[in-house]
Amino acid sequence: MSSSAARLALSASSRSLRSTGRFARTAPLFTHHRSFRSLSPSLLKQYGYDSSKQERVKLHNHHAFSTTSSDSGNESDTNETAEEAVAAAATAAEERAAETMEFKAETRQLLDIVTHSLYTDKEVFLRELISNASDALEKLRHVQVTNEHATIDSDMPLEIQIETNEVDSTLTISDTGIGLTKDEMVTNLGTIARSGSKAFVQDIAEGSKGNPNSAEISSDIIGKFGVGFYSAFMVGDKVEVRSKSAIESKSEEEEPHVWSSTGIGTFDISALSPDIRQNRGSSIVIHLKEGNEEFCNEATITKILKKYSNFVNFPIMLNGNRVNTQEAIWSLDPKNITDEMHTAFYKFVATAYDEPLYNLHFRADAPLDVKALFYVPSFHTEKHGMGRMEPGVNLYSKKVLVESKSADILPDWLRFVKGVVDSEDLPLSISRERSQDTALIKKLKKVLTRRFISFLATKAKKDPDTYKAEFFPEYGHFLKEGICQDFEFQDQLSKLLYFETSKTMDGELSSLDEYVSRCTPDQKEIYYLCAPNRELALNSPYLEAFNSHNKEVIFVYSAIDDFVMSNLRKFENRELITAEKGDLDFGDNDKEDGDDDDDDETSDDAKAVKGLSKEQATEFCHWLQETLPDQIESAKTTTRLVDSPAVVTDHESGALKRMMRMVDTQSVTTGAGAVLPKQNLEINPKHDLIVGIDRIRQVEPRLAKVCAEQVFDNCLVAAGLLEDGRSMLPRLNDILLCVVKGGQDGDKESDKMFLEKAEKEQPASKTNDDKEEEKDSSSQDKK
């Protein structure tokens, strides 16, 4: 009967016998069962039985006395009944008692998973074995520092040696570390997922609390899962481990042994042959599988070592030559790192040949204790048509590569940054190829991004010349991309943007903060104008109103700039407004010229000087809408124009429209452009062209219509909305022909031919007024 069964039996019997007063007489029956002795005194007392010495004697005497009294027959029956009840209860309790069992593992299947399913790339096996060798060296160094045990060959250097043998297709990885005894081979190599390094760290933590040297040694130990060694079976069909313990007492007691396995569930251990020399430490000999001969090629091994294990704490010798010559300078004090060291490290980590423009070296302790070293190259390759760059920051844990070009460390718009991030307490997957805690990595990403943006802000403030002349022209595009993608950092990134303005010199850049500092107190908006270049921006009709009111306008020259302004919307509580917006309010009460002139009989000469009256302008706008019903949504007069006849306002961005057309693959393949919506037209009633069209629309309505169409297209060109200016060429040629022919007296036939041709080339829906005007014109021609 188990202890749990005894407990249940005692409970059942006590409930059934306590009511009849027989518990005291039946309790001694339990004392003869071995399971009874396993019950605690407090549990016995809970069921009415005192396990103290006095109570034991009392009950025993009572039991003995009862069996020899005159009522012995009745008591005997009672005892038999009680014993049967207890036996039945014990049997039932034992059947109900839960059994504790251990999980079982199919060793061969587990090895197969570790070998073929755990890692994404075969070459990772070398990283795992180098890490194990580094841990063995760290353990020996700890023993030597603490003088815990006497060691052999104390003059032998701590290093990792790799030998390739292309003839025998073997790869040998040796270390001069702590080594293994036979029992340690069985314990560590014969048990999957048992990490000797993790156990070593735990022993250090328990045995040397408060010792800073022990903490430093522990932080350099890499392994913790106990599966990295078995990655050797990914490339080898047989693996041998030869080892000699570095502990003097163990080395004297036991000769070196060799552990061997083919990775199918069994392993062999035997004494190492005297013909094979094994120095202090361990040697792993991998007999490569067919098809994996590349891993005994020196060039291949060098490439893998530089990629994954270049920064381990000990020298790695490949066929007698040291491979890891580059120091992990991110772990050093920034004050002790020279510019030459930064340049050499940058060229190594970025595979570059230029010198870095900026470097940022810092340490963060939240949400993880991390060391980071970032570089900004002097140029980027995307502008040369070499495709989108990959992320440039590598993730390390204890100086061993975890993820190359990690996309989780910095946002995509910072892909131009090169460098490393190292964390000793980074939660890793069992394959150590990715971080495990996604939420934690996201927090780390925000910390690193915020720190880098702060670094750029400091550079822009302390060294504005280098920032504006070198960094921003090269990488401003990425910052603008960040504003459009990363809304959390929009405000910080907007302070790093620089633009030309209408009040700066050609090539002179100004930040948004500097723009705001030059604004008048009554200006609550920030104005910007999108144009292909500075010259076109200065000559834009949209700038005329701002010049006349002495308002500064920011010039943006690319589609992404326009997109940035649309996404940013506000800066320092000031709304960003495009100069192409209608109904601009500059805080004055300008009157439209011609409001006081109500004389409809104004002479042509007076019109040329004063422009159209209010009534004439209203009538002209109505005529424009009827003449071009498919192009104009509304037409009205404006005071914003000085030298231009008209503009379209409140339209979609021309730059954005062109950018959307570039990504619209359907329109590119079919040749069908997007339909331009109707536009809001604002005219300058003072302009000679507007006055002239108004004058001829009564006598030459078809010519007036052609001129109105050209004025409208000119507005589309100024707004960047006309997709192909070649559509205007036939009309322009005909207008020029009309001008040339118009100078010849009596050439009415040429004018008539021009008008008819213009009508055919510019089809439009005709209104009733158009038809009436054509009839009047025809009558006049006949006369």
PDB file of N, CA and C in Angstrom, residues 30 43 57 67 85 100 221 253 326 341 343 345 387 391 404 440 455 496 504 566 600 628 643 668 686 689 743 746:
ATOM      1  N   PHE A  30      -3.602  -0.282  11.962  1.00  0.00           N
ATOM      2  CA  PHE A  30      -2.773   0.429  10.995  1.00  0.00           C
ATOM      3  C   PHE A  30      -1.295   0.395  11.372  1.00  0.00           C
ATOM      4  N   LEU A  43      -0.908  14.425  10.531  1.00  0.00           N
ATOM      5  CA  LEU A  43      -1.980  13.806   9.755  1.00  0.00           C
ATOM      6  C   LEU A  43      -2.715  12.761  10.575  1.00  0.00           C
ATOM      7  N   VAL A  57       1.452   3.913  23.638  1.00  0.00           N
ATOM      8  CA  VAL A  57       1.434   2.904  24.719  1.00  0.00           C
ATOM      9  C   VAL A  57       0.009   2.660  25.197  1.00  0.00           C
ATOM     10  N   THR A  67      -8.238  -7.756  23.957  1.00  0.00           N
ATOM     11  CA  THR A  67      -8.203  -9.111  23.385  1.00  0.00           C
ATOM     12  C   THR A  67      -8.207 -10.199  24.453  1.00  0.00           C
ATOM     13  N   ALA A  85     -13.051  -3.830   6.852  1.00  0.00           N
ATOM     14  CA  ALA A  85     -13.387  -2.485   6.359  1.00  0.00           C
ATOM     15  C   ALA A  85     -12.131  -1.716   5.969  1.00  0.00           C
ATOM     16  N   THR A 100       2.787   8.973 -10.233  1.00  0.00           N
ATOM     17  CA  THR A 100       3.721   9.930 -10.818  1.00  0.00           C
ATOM     18  C   THR A 100       4.665   9.181 -11.745  1.00  0.00           C
ATOM     19  N   ILE A 221      30.304  33.010 -20.464  1.00  0.00           N
ATOM     20  CA  ILE A 221      29.891  31.663 -20.839  1.00  0.00           C
ATOM     21  C   ILE A 221      28.735  31.758 -21.832  1.00  0.00           C
ATOM     22  N   GLU A 253      44.741  10.477 -12.410  1.00  0.00           N
ATOM     23  CA  GLU A 253      43.963   9.276 -12.113  1.00  0.00           C
ATOM     24  C   GLU A 253      43.462   8.583 -13.365  1.00  0.00           C
ATOM     25  N   GLN A 326      40.069  40.860 -35.600  1.00  0.00           N
ATOM     26  CA  GLN A 326      39.314  42.071 -35.295  1.00  0.00           C
ATOM     27  C   GLN A 326      38.745  41.999 -33.878  1.00  0.00           C
ATOM     28  N   MET A 341      40.621  52.751 -34.998  1.00  0.00           N
ATOM     29  CA  MET A 341      39.929  51.528 -34.586  1.00  0.00           C
ATOM     30  C   MET A 341      38.488  51.535 -35.094  1.00  0.00           C
ATOM     31  N   THR A 343      37.378  53.097 -37.774  1.00  0.00           N
ATOM     32  CA  THR A 343      37.399  52.913 -39.228  1.00  0.00           C
ATOM     33  C   THR A 343      37.616  51.453 -39.599  1.00  0.00           C
ATOM     34  N   PHE A 345      36.992  48.789 -37.758  1.00  0.00           N
ATOM     35  CA  PHE A 345      35.844  47.975 -37.372  1.00  0.00           C
ATOM     36  C   PHE A 345      34.664  48.219 -38.320  1.00  0.00           C
ATOM     37  N   GLY A 387      19.481  48.621 -56.072  1.00  0.00           N
ATOM     38  CA  GLY A 387      18.405  47.943 -55.358  1.00  0.00           C
ATOM     39  C   GLY A 387      18.307  48.394 -53.922  1.00  0.00           C
ATOM     40  N   PRO A 391      18.896  45.484 -44.104  1.00  0.00           N
ATOM     41  CA  PRO A 391      19.275  46.053 -42.806  1.00  0.00           C
ATOM     42  C   PRO A 391      20.756  45.855 -42.561  1.00  0.00           C
ATOM     43  N   SER A 404      22.313  37.821 -38.513  1.00  0.00           N
ATOM     44  CA  SER A 404      22.983  38.759 -39.409  1.00  0.00           C
ATOM     45  C   SER A 404      21.957  39.640 -40.110  1.00  0.00           C
ATOM     46  N   LEU A 440       9.645  42.090 -26.130  1.00  0.00           N
ATOM     47  CA  LEU A 440      10.851  42.692 -25.574  1.00  0.00           C
ATOM     48  C   LEU A 440      11.723  43.295 -26.671  1.00  0.00           C
ATOM     49  N   PHE A 455      20.745  61.339 -31.317  1.00  0.00           N
ATOM     50  CA  PHE A 455      22.125  61.531 -31.759  1.00  0.00           C
ATOM     51  C   PHE A 455      22.188  62.433 -32.989  1.00  0.00           C
ATOM     52  N   LEU A 496      14.510  67.257 -37.934  1.00  0.00           N
ATOM     53  CA  LEU A 496      15.762  66.949 -38.637  1.00  0.00           C
ATOM     54  C   LEU A 496      15.695  67.270 -40.121  1.00  0.00           C
ATOM     55  N   THR A 504      15.642  82.151 -48.647  1.00  0.00           N
ATOM     56  CA  THR A 504      17.024  81.709 -48.513  1.00  0.00           C
ATOM     57  C   THR A 504      17.725  81.791 -49.855  1.00  0.00           C
ATOM     58  N   SER A 566       2.062  66.212 -46.409  1.00  0.00           N
ATOM     59  CA  SER A 566       0.679  65.757 -46.249  1.00  0.00           C
ATOM     60  C   SER A 566       0.525  64.868 -45.027  1.00  0.00           C
ATOM     61  N   ASP A 600     -21.258  99.154 -67.428  1.00  0.00           N
ATOM     62  CA  ASP A 600     -21.120  98.075 -68.402  1.00  0.00           C
ATOM     63  C   ASP A 600     -20.593  98.579 -69.727  1.00  0.00           C
ATOM     64  N   LEU A 628     -16.113  75.390 -71.001  1.00  0.00           N
ATOM     65  CA  LEU A 628     -15.294  74.207 -70.665  1.00  0.00           C
ATOM     66  C   LEU A 628     -15.979  73.422 -69.540  1.00  0.00           C
ATOM     67  N   ASP A 643       1.055  88.642 -61.883  1.00  0.00           N
ATOM     68  CA  ASP A 643       1.556  88.572 -63.246  1.00  0.00           C
ATOM     69  C   ASP A 643       0.968  87.401 -64.039  1.00  0.00           C
ATOM     70  N   VAL A 668       0.396  51.791 -66.944  1.00  0.00           N
ATOM     71  CA  VAL A 668       1.639  51.774 -67.703  1.00  0.00           C
ATOM     72  C   VAL A 668       1.562  50.767 -68.849  1.00  0.00           C
ATOM     73  N   LYS A 686      -7.488  91.541 -63.757  1.00  0.00           N
ATOM     74  CA  LYS A 686      -6.669  92.668 -64.207  1.00  0.00           C
ATOM     75  C   LYS A 686      -5.738  92.290 -65.347  1.00  0.00           C
ATOM     76  N   LEU A 689      -4.518  89.284 -70.681  1.00  0.00           N
ATOM     77  CA  LEU A 689      -5.003  88.126 -71.417  1.00  0.00           C
ATOM     78  C   LEU A 689      -6.472  87.860 -71.091  1.00  0.00           C
ATOM     79  N   GLY A 743      -1.703  89.266 -88.995  1.00  0.00           N
ATOM     80  CA  GLY A 743      -1.038  90.509 -89.363  1.00  0.00           C
ATOM     81  C   GLY A 743      -1.211  90.859 -90.826  1.00  0.00           C
ATOM     82  N   GLY A 746      -6.993  91.196 -94.783  1.00  0.00           N
ATOM     83  CA  GLY A 746      -7.924  90.504 -95.665  1.00  0.00           C
ATOM     84  C   GLY A 746      -7.772  88.995 -95.681  1.00  0.00           C
TER      85      GLY A 746
END
